[in-house]
PDB file of C-alpha atoms in Angstrom:
ATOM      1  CA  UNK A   1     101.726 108.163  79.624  1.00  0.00           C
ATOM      2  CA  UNK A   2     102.805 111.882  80.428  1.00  0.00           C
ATOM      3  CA  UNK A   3     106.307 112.761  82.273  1.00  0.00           C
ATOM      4  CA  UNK A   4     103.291 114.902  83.676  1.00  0.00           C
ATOM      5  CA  UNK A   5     102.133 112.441  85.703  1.00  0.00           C
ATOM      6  CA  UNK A   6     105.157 111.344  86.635  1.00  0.00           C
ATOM      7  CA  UNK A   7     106.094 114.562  88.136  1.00  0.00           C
ATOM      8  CA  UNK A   8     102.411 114.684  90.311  1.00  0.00           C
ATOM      9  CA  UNK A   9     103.519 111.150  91.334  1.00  0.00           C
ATOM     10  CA  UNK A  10     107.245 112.692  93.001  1.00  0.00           C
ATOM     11  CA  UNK A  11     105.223 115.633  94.202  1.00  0.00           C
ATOM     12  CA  UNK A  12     103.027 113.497  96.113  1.00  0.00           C
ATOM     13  CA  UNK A  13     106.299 111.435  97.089  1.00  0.00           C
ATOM     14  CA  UNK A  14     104.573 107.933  95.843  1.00  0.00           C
ATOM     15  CA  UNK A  15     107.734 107.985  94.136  1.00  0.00           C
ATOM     16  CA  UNK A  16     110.686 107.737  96.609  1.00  0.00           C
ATOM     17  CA  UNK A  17     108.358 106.622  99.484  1.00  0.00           C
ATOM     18  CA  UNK A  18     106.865 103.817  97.785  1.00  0.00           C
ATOM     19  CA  UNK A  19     108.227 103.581  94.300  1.00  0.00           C
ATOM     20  CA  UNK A  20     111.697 103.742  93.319  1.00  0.00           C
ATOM     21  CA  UNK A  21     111.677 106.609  89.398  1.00  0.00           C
ATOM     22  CA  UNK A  22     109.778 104.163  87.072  1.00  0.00           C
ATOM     23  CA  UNK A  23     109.267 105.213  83.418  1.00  0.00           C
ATOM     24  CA  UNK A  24     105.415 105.129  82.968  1.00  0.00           C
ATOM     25  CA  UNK A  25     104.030 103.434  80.010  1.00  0.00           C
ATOM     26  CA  UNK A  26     100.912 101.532  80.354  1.00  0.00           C
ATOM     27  CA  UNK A  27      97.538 103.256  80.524  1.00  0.00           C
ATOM     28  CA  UNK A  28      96.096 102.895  84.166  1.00  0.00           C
ATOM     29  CA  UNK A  29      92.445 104.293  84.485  1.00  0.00           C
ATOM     30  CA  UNK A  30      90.754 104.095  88.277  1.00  0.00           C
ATOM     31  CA  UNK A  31      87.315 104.504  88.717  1.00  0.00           C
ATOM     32  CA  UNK A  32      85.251 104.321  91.513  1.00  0.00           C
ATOM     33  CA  UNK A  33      81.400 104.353  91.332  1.00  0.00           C
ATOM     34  CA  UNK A  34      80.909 104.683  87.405  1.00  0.00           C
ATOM     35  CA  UNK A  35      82.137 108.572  87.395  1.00  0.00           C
ATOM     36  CA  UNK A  36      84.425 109.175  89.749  1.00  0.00           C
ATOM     37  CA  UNK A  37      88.204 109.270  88.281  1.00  0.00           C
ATOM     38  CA  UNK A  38      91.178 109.042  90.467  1.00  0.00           C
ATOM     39  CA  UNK A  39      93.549 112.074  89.285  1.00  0.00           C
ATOM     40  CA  UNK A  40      96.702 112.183  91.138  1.00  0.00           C
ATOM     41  CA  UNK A  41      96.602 114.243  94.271  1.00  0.00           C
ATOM     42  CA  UNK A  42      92.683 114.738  94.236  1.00  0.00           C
ATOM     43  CA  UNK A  43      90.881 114.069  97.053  1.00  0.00           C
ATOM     44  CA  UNK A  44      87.550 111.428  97.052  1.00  0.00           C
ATOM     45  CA  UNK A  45      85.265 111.414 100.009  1.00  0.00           C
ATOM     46  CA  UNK A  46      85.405 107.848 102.183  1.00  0.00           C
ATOM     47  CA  UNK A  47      81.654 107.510 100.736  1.00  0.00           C
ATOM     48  CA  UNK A  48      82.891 107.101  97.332  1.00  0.00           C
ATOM     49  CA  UNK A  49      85.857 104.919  97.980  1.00  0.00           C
ATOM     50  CA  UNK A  50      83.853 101.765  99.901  1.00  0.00           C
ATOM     51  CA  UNK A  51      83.903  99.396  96.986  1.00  0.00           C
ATOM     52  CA  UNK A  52      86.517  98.497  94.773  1.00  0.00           C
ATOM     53  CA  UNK A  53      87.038 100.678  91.856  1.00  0.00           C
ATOM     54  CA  UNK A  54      87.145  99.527  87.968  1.00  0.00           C
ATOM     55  CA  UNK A  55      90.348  99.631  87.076  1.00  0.00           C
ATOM     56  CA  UNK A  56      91.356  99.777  83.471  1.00  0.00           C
ATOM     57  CA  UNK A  57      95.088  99.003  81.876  1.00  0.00           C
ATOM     58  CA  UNK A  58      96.271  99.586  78.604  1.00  0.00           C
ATOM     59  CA  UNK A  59      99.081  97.815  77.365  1.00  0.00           C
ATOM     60  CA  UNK A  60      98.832  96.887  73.622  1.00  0.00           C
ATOM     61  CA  UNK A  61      99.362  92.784  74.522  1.00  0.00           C
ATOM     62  CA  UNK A  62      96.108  90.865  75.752  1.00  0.00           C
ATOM     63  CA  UNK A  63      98.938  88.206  76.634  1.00  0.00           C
ATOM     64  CA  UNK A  64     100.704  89.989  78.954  1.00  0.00           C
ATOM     65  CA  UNK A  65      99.643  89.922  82.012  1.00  0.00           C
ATOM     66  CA  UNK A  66      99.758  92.932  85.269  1.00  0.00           C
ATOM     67  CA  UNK A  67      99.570  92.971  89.037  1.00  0.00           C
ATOM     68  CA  UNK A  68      97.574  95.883  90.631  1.00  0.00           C
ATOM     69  CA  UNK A  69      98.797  96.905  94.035  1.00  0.00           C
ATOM     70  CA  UNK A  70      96.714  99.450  96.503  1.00  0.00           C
ATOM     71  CA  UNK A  71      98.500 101.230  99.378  1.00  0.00           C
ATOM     72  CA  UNK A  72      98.567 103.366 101.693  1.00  0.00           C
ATOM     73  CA  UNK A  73     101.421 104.813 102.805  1.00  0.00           C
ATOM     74  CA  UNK A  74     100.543 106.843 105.577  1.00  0.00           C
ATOM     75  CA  UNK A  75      99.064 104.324 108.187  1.00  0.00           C
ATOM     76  CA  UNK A  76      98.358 105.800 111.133  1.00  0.00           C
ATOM     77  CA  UNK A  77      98.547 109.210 109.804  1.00  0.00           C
ATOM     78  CA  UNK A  78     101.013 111.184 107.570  1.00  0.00           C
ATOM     79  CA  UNK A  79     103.027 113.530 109.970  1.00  0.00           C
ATOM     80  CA  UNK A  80     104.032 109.878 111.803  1.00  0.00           C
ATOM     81  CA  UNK A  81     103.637 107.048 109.423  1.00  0.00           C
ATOM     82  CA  UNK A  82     105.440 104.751 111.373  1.00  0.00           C
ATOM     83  CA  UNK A  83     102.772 101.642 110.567  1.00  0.00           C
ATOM     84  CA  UNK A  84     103.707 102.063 106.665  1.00  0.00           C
ATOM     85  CA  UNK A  85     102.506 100.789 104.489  1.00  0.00           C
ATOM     86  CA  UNK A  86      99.113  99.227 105.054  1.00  0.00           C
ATOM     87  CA  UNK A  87      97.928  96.789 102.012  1.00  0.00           C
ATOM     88  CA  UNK A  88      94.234  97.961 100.795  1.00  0.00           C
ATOM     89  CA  UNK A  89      94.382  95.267  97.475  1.00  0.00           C
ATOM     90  CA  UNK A  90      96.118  92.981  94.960  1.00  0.00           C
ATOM     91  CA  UNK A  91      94.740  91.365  91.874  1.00  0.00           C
ATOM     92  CA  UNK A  92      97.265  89.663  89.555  1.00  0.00           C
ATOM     93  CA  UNK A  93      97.253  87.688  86.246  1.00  0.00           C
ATOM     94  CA  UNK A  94      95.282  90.816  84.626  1.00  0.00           C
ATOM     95  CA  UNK A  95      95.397  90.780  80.770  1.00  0.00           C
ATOM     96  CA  UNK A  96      96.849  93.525  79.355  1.00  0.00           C
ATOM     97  CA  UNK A  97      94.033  95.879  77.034  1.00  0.00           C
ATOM     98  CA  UNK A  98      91.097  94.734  80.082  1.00  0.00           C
ATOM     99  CA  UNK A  99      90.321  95.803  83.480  1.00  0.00           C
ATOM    100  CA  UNK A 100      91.193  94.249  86.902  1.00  0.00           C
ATOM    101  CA  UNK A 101      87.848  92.273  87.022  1.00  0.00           C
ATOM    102  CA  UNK A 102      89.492  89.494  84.796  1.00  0.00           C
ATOM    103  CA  UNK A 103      92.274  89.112  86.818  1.00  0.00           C
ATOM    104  CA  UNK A 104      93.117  87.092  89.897  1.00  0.00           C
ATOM    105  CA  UNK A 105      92.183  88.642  93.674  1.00  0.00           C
ATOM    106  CA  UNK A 106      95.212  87.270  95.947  1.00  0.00           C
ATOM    107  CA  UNK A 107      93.871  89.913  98.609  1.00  0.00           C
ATOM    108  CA  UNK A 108      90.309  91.309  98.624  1.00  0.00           C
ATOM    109  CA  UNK A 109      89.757  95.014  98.661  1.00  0.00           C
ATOM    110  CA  UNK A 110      89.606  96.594 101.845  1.00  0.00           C
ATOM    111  CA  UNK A 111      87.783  99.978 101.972  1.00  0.00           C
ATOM    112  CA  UNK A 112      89.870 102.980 102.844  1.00  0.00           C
ATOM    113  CA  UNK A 113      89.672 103.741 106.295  1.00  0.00           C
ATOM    114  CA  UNK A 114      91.494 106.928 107.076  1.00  0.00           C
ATOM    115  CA  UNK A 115      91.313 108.017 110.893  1.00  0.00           C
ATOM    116  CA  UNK A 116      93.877 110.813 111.190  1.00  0.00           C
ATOM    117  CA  UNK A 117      95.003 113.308 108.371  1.00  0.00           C
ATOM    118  CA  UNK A 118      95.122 113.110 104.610  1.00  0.00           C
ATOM    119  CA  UNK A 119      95.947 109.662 103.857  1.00  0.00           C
ATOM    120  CA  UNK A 120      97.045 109.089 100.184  1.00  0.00           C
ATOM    121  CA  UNK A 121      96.009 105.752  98.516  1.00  0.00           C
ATOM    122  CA  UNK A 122      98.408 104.367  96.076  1.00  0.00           C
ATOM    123  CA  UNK A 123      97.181 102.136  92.687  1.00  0.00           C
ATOM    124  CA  UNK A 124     100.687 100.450  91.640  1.00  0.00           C
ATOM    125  CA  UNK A 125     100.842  98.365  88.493  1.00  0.00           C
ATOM    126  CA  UNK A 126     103.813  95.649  87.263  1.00  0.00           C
ATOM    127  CA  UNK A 127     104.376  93.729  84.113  1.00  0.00           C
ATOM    128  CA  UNK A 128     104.513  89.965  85.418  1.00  0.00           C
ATOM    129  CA  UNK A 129     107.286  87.966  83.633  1.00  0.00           C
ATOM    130  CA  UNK A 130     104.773  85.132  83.580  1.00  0.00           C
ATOM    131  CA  UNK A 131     101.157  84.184  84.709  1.00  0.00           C
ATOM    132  CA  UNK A 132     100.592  82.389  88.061  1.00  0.00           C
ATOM    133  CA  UNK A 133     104.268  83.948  89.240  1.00  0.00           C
ATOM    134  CA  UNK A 134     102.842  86.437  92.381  1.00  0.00           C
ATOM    135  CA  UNK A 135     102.689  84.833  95.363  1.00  0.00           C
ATOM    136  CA  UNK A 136     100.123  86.014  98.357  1.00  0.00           C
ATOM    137  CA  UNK A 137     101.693  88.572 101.010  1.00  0.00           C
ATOM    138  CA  UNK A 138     101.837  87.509 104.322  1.00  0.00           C
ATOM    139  CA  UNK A 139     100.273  90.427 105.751  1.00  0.00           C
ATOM    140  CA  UNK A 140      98.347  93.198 104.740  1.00  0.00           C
ATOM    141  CA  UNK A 141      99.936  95.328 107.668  1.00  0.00           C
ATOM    142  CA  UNK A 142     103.845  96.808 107.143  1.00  0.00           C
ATOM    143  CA  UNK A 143     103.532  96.148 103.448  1.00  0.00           C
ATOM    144  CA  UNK A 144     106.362  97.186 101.360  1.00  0.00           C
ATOM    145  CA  UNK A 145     105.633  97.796  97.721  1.00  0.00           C
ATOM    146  CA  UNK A 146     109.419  97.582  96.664  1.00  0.00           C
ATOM    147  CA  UNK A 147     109.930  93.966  98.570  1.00  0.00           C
ATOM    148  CA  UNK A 148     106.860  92.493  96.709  1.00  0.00           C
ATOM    149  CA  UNK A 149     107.552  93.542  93.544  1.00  0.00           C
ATOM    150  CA  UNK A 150     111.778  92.355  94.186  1.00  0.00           C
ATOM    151  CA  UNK A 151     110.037  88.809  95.585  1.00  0.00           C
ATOM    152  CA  UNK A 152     107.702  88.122  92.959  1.00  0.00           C
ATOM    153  CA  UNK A 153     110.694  89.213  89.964  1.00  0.00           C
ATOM    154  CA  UNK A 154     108.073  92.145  88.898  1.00  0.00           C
ATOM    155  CA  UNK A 155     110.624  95.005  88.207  1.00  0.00           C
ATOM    156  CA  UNK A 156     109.930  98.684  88.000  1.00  0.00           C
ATOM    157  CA  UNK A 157     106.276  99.168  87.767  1.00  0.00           C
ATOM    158  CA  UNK A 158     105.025 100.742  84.523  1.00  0.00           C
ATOM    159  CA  UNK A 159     102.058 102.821  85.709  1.00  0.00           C
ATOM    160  CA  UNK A 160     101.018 104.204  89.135  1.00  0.00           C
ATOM    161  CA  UNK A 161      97.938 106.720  90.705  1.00  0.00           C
ATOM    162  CA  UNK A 162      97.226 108.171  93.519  1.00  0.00           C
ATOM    163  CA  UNK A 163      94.489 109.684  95.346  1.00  0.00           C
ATOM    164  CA  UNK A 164      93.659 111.848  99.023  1.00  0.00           C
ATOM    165  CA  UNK A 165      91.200 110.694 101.268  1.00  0.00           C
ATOM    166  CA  UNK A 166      90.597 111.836 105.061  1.00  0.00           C
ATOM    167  CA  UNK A 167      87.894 110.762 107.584  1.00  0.00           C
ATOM    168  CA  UNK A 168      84.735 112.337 106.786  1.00  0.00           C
ATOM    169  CA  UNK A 169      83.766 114.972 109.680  1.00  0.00           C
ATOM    170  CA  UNK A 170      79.771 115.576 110.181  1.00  0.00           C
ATOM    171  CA  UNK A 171      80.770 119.538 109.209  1.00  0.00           C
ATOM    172  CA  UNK A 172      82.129 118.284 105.847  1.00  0.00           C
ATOM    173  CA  UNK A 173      79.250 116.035 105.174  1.00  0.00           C
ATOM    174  CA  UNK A 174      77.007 119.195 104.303  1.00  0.00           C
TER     175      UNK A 174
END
């Protein structure tokens, strides 16, 4: 992992709005549709983003085992985000070296949705101490990243991506 995308992670303020300064250093690869690879700060059309994504994780220890966490922070829109954040996903109990298909869904993915502005969607991943240790959120609305991860003993994550989406207009759909 790059202190490069670190730095497009504080740019896009995923750190300090939902992550506290994590040293990245598991490989996190999202991919939604077969070909379409979240890169921090890009944008992806809502077409593209309907079904869950593959999500690949690195990590050099089939034994250890991650928790994926999908955000957004900017529920109901960025210039007042007063809903934040709104939960999108969790799988846990992913080996490390596979994707997020062989872990465990605790809550299904929920297609973004945004209405109003750029809404950024947030991939978080933790190292679980042990397997079978997350426990299900109570809600998928007011979310808080940091709390879950302090609940369920997760620590600082190890990898995080982001990506733009706004509400598709009938001019942008040309």
């Amino acid at each position: 992992m790059s202190s490069r995308s670190l730095d497009s992670l504080s740019v896009g303020r995923v750190v300090g709005e939902v992550v506290d300064n994590f040293e990245p250093c598991v490989k996190l690869v999202v991919t939604y549709n077969t070909n379409k690879q979240v890169c921090n700060g890009h944008e992806l059309m809502p077409a593209v983003i309907t079904s869950k994504p593959r999500v690949d994780i690195g990590g050099d220890d089939f034994r250890a085992a991650y928790t994926l966490v999908m955000t957004d922070p900017d529920v109901p829109g960025p210039s007042d985000p007063y809903l934040r954040e709104h939960l999108h996903w969790i799988v846990t109990d992913i080996p490390g070296t596979t994707d997020a298909s062989f872990g465990r869904e605790i809550v299904s993915y929920e297609s973004p949705k945004p209405v109003i502005g750029i809404h950024r969607y947030v991939f978080v991943l933790f190292k679980q101490r042990a397997r079978q240790s997350v426990k299900q959120p109570g809600s998928r609305d007011y979310f808080n990243t940091r709390r879950f991860a302090e609940e369920n003993d997760l620590g600082l994550p190890v990898a995080a991506a982001y990506f733009n989406a706004q509400r598709e207009t009938v001019s942008r759909r040309r």
